[in-house]
Short mmCIF file of C-alpha atoms in Angstrom, two decimals:
data_model
loop_
_atom_site.label_atom_id
_atom_site.label_comp_id
_atom_site.label_asym_id
_atom_site.label_seq_id
_atom_site.Cartn_x
_atom_site.Cartn_y
_atom_site.Cartn_z
CA MET A 156 0.00 0.00 0.00
CA ARG A 157 1.41 3.37 -1.02
CA TRP A 158 0.67 6.52 0.94
CA HIS A 159 0.62 10.06 -0.41
CA VAL A 160 0.13 12.54 2.43
CA GLY A 161 0.07 16.32 2.29
CA THR A 162 -2.16 19.38 2.48
CA SER A 163 -4.84 21.09 0.45
CA GLY A 164 -2.72 23.60 -1.43
CA TRP A 165 0.79 24.89 -0.79
CA ALA A 166 1.03 28.57 -1.81
CA TYR A 167 0.32 30.19 1.56
CA ALA A 168 2.48 33.15 2.54
CA PRO A 169 1.43 32.93 6.26
CA TRP A 170 3.28 29.59 6.40
CA ARG A 171 6.64 31.38 6.16
CA GLY A 172 8.41 31.01 9.46
CA LYS A 173 6.00 28.27 10.53
CA PHE A 174 6.38 25.61 7.84
CA TYR A 175 8.46 27.31 5.16
CA PRO A 176 11.77 28.77 6.35
CA LYS A 177 11.63 32.56 6.59
CA GLU A 178 14.13 32.93 3.77
CA VAL A 179 11.95 30.92 1.36
CA ARG A 180 9.57 32.89 -0.82
CA GLU A 181 7.50 32.09 -3.87
CA PRO A 182 8.38 30.42 -6.19
CA GLY A 183 10.39 28.44 -3.67
CA PHE A 184 7.34 27.24 -1.73
CA LEU A 185 6.54 24.32 -4.02
CA PRO A 186 10.04 22.78 -4.19
CA TYR A 187 10.29 23.00 -0.41
CA TYR A 188 6.81 21.50 0.04
CA ALA A 189 7.73 18.64 -2.31
CA SER A 190 10.86 17.95 -0.25
CA ARG A 191 8.58 17.20 2.71
CA PHE A 192 5.48 15.64 1.14
CA SER A 193 4.79 13.43 -1.87
CA ALA A 194 1.45 14.89 -3.02
CA VAL A 195 -0.75 17.96 -2.93
CA GLU A 196 -4.39 18.70 -3.53
CA VAL A 197 -4.73 21.45 -6.12
CA ASN A 198 -7.72 23.53 -5.02
CA ALA A 199 -6.99 26.54 -7.24
CA THR A 200 -8.55 24.68 -10.16
CA PHE A 201 -11.92 24.87 -8.41
CA TYR A 202 -11.96 28.61 -9.13
CA ARG A 203 -9.96 28.91 -12.35
CA LEU A 204 -8.07 26.55 -14.61
CA PRO A 205 -4.37 27.36 -14.96
CA GLN A 206 -2.61 27.80 -18.27
CA PRO A 207 -0.61 24.80 -19.50
CA SER A 208 2.58 26.81 -18.95
CA VAL A 209 1.69 27.17 -15.27
CA VAL A 210 1.16 23.43 -14.92
CA ALA A 211 4.50 22.83 -16.65
CA GLY A 212 6.13 25.13 -14.10
CA TRP A 213 4.55 23.25 -11.23
CA THR A 214 5.54 19.80 -12.47
CA GLY A 215 9.02 21.00 -13.31
CA ALA A 216 9.56 22.14 -9.72
CA VAL A 217 9.05 18.70 -8.16
CA GLY A 218 10.39 15.19 -8.59
CA PRO A 219 8.85 12.48 -10.79
CA ASP A 220 7.28 10.62 -7.87
CA PHE A 221 5.23 13.62 -6.72
CA ARG A 222 1.47 13.32 -7.27
CA TRP A 223 -1.23 15.92 -7.95
CA VAL A 224 -4.89 15.55 -6.98
CA VAL A 225 -6.76 18.12 -9.08
CA LYS A 226 -10.08 19.55 -7.90
CA GLY A 227 -12.84 19.93 -10.48
CA THR A 228 -14.11 23.38 -11.35
CA GLN A 229 -17.01 24.96 -9.50
CA LYS A 230 -18.73 25.52 -12.84
CA ILE A 231 -19.22 21.77 -13.11
CA SER A 232 -20.00 20.89 -9.49
CA HIS A 233 -21.65 23.98 -8.02
CA ILE A 234 -23.09 25.93 -10.95
CA GLN A 235 -24.08 23.20 -13.39
CA ARG A 236 -24.36 20.72 -10.51
CA PHE A 237 -23.22 17.87 -12.76
CA LYS A 238 -26.01 18.55 -15.25
CA ASP A 239 -26.59 20.08 -18.70
CA ASP A 240 -22.91 20.60 -19.45
CA ASP A 241 -22.30 21.06 -23.17
CA GLY A 242 -18.94 19.38 -22.73
CA GLY A 243 -16.78 22.48 -22.76
CA ALA A 244 -16.12 22.71 -19.03
CA LEU A 245 -15.36 19.02 -18.67
CA ASP A 246 -13.16 18.93 -21.76
CA ALA A 247 -11.13 21.89 -20.49
CA LEU A 248 -10.69 20.27 -17.09
CA LEU A 249 -9.64 16.94 -18.59
CA ALA A 250 -7.10 18.72 -20.77
CA ILE A 251 -5.49 20.41 -17.76
CA HIS A 252 -5.58 17.20 -15.74
CA GLY A 253 -3.82 15.45 -18.59
CA GLN A 254 -1.03 18.05 -18.48
CA PHE A 255 0.20 16.44 -15.25
CA GLY A 256 1.06 13.31 -17.23
CA ALA A 257 2.21 10.29 -15.24
CA ALA A 258 2.23 12.41 -12.08
CA LYS A 259 -1.52 12.99 -12.06
CA GLY A 260 -3.50 11.60 -9.16
CA PRO A 261 -7.29 11.38 -9.07
CA LEU A 262 -9.50 14.06 -10.55
CA TYR A 263 -11.59 15.15 -7.57
CA PHE A 264 -15.14 16.54 -7.64
CA GLN A 265 -16.81 17.99 -4.55
CA ALA A 266 -20.61 18.04 -4.69
CA PRO A 267 -22.39 20.99 -3.06
CA PRO A 268 -23.52 20.19 0.50
CA ASN A 269 -27.17 20.77 -0.47
CA LEU A 270 -27.08 18.46 -3.50
CA LYS A 271 -29.38 15.62 -2.52
CA ALA A 272 -28.93 12.11 -3.85
CA ASP A 273 -29.63 12.00 -7.59
CA LYS A 274 -27.82 9.02 -9.02
CA GLU A 275 -29.04 9.52 -12.56
CA ARG A 276 -27.62 13.03 -12.66
CA LEU A 277 -24.29 12.17 -11.04
CA LEU A 278 -23.66 8.93 -12.89
CA GLY A 279 -24.66 10.50 -16.19
CA PHE A 280 -21.86 12.99 -15.65
CA LEU A 281 -19.29 10.53 -14.35
CA ASP A 282 -19.90 8.19 -17.28
CA ARG A 283 -18.67 10.91 -19.63
CA ILE A 284 -15.21 10.81 -18.04
CA PRO A 285 -12.86 8.33 -19.77
CA ARG A 286 -12.41 5.20 -17.68
CA ASP A 287 -8.62 5.59 -17.71
CA VAL A 288 -8.89 8.89 -15.81
CA PRO A 289 -8.78 8.18 -12.06
CA THR A 290 -11.74 9.98 -10.53
CA THR A 291 -13.17 10.51 -7.06
CA VAL A 292 -16.22 12.35 -5.79
CA GLU A 293 -17.15 13.83 -2.42
CA LEU A 294 -20.90 13.58 -1.64
CA ARG A 295 -21.78 15.67 1.37
CA HIS A 296 -25.55 15.49 1.65
CA PRO A 297 -26.58 12.68 4.05
CA SER A 298 -29.12 11.30 1.55
CA TRP A 299 -26.26 9.84 -0.48
CA LEU A 300 -25.40 7.35 2.28
CA ASP A 301 -28.60 5.38 1.70
CA SER A 302 -28.70 5.83 -2.08
CA GLY A 303 -26.71 2.77 -3.09
CA ILE A 304 -24.16 5.01 -4.80
CA GLU A 305 -21.23 3.06 -3.39
CA SER A 306 -22.09 0.04 -5.54
CA ASP A 307 -22.37 2.24 -8.63
CA LEU A 308 -19.00 3.85 -7.95
CA ARG A 309 -17.40 0.48 -7.25
CA GLU A 310 -18.69 -0.83 -10.57
CA ARG A 311 -16.92 2.06 -12.29
CA SER A 312 -13.78 2.06 -10.07
CA ILE A 313 -14.53 5.64 -9.05
CA GLY A 314 -13.47 6.72 -5.58
CA LEU A 315 -15.75 7.98 -2.83
CA THR A 316 -13.86 10.82 -1.16
CA ALA A 317 -13.97 10.63 2.63
CA THR A 318 -14.15 13.74 4.81
CA ASP A 319 -14.81 14.67 8.41
CA ASP A 320 -15.97 18.18 7.54
CA GLY A 321 -18.90 18.41 9.96
CA VAL A 322 -19.78 14.73 9.48
CA PRO A 323 -18.39 11.42 10.75
CA LEU A 324 -15.56 10.13 8.59
CA HIS A 325 -17.07 7.54 6.22
CA LEU A 326 -14.51 5.32 4.51
CA ALA A 327 -15.42 2.96 1.69
CA LYS A 328 -13.38 1.07 -0.89
CA THR A 329 -14.89 1.76 -4.31
CA ALA A 330 -11.66 2.11 -6.33
CA PRO A 331 -8.03 0.93 -6.18
CA PHE A 332 -7.27 4.16 -4.28
CA VAL A 333 -8.90 6.23 -1.57
CA HIS A 334 -8.94 10.02 -1.20
CA VAL A 335 -9.29 11.32 2.37
CA ARG A 336 -9.73 14.98 3.36
CA LEU A 337 -9.19 15.67 7.06
CA ARG A 338 -10.69 19.07 7.82
CA THR A 339 -10.25 19.45 11.56
CA THR A 340 -7.22 21.38 12.78
CA VAL A 341 -6.89 19.51 16.08
CA TYR A 342 -6.25 15.76 16.22
CA ASP A 343 -4.59 13.96 19.09
CA ASP A 344 -2.39 10.94 18.46
CA ALA A 345 -5.21 8.53 19.27
CA ALA A 346 -7.49 10.12 16.66
CA LEU A 347 -4.79 10.12 13.98
CA GLY A 348 -3.86 6.56 14.83
CA GLU A 349 -7.45 5.40 14.49
CA ILE A 350 -7.79 7.12 11.10
CA HIS A 351 -4.54 5.56 9.96
CA GLN A 352 -5.68 2.07 10.89
CA ARG A 353 -9.10 2.53 9.32
CA ILE A 354 -7.55 3.61 6.02
CA ARG A 355 -5.06 0.74 6.13
CA ALA A 356 -7.92 -1.71 6.71
CA LEU A 357 -9.44 -0.70 3.35
CA ASP A 358 -6.55 -2.53 1.67
CA VAL A 359 -6.40 -0.17 -1.30
CA ASP A 360 -3.36 0.21 -3.52
CA ILE A 361 -2.89 3.93 -2.85
CA ALA A 362 -4.12 6.27 -0.11
CA PHE A 363 -4.18 10.03 -0.68
CA VAL A 364 -4.57 11.87 2.63
CA PHE A 365 -4.75 15.66 2.84
CA PHE A 366 -5.03 17.96 5.82
CA LYS A 367 -6.72 21.34 5.82
CA HIS A 368 -4.65 24.47 5.40
CA ASP A 369 -4.89 27.39 7.80
CA ASP A 370 -2.74 30.42 8.49
CA GLU A 371 -1.12 28.74 11.49
CA ALA A 372 0.30 25.92 9.33
CA THR A 373 -1.30 23.21 11.44
CA GLY A 374 -1.98 21.24 8.24
CA PRO A 375 1.69 20.52 7.48
CA ALA A 376 2.35 19.75 11.14
CA LEU A 377 -0.51 17.22 11.18
CA ALA A 378 0.64 15.72 7.89
CA ASP A 379 4.12 15.25 9.39
CA ARG A 380 2.67 13.48 12.41
CA PHE A 381 0.50 11.27 10.24
CA LEU A 382 3.46 10.35 8.04
CA GLY A 383 5.30 9.25 11.16
CA MET A 384 2.51 6.81 11.91
CA VAL A 385 2.46 5.54 8.32
CA SER A 386 6.21 4.94 8.25
CA GLY A 387 5.99 3.21 11.62
CA GLY A 388 3.46 0.71 10.28
#
């Protein structure tokens, strides 16, 4: 089982002197981040897709084993709500995701918290994504838990993103990988240890685990602690 642990994003100036050394400034944040962690969740793509030259700069600043989990655009998930897309938004996102080449991790979509279970709508969208594109989706409305969606995702090898953002952490194996977003900024060792063991029990090939960013740089500190547990077995 391979583990990729990190944070949601990396370009945070308040982290200087807390995670990044004081002498490190952009564009030095990313190389330093990649020296500590093996993956990052790219949340900037939720708001605006970068130019290919920007992606080339990112990938050129890290090693070949670094992985990128790219968040789908809000136009798809929150405006169109996975429906009535003419193909343009998805095609543009897939093109940018493809720019990461062999280093790309799952393409991640976060459903709005008020989007109730509608399997026809969601699966109709997901079925338009090529099967060779690793994909995961976060479904936050509680109605999804009883919808049978896990079986549908498992049939398609699409991940079900797990989060503890105001809800109990629900972990399910629906793909060869799992994507976990830990949104609390305070975890004791017992809580992190339990999460670690629960993820390990899924017996997936790859686990992507990302901690929330905040100005105090607790996310990198938590990721470091979690990595210590992973490396210790």
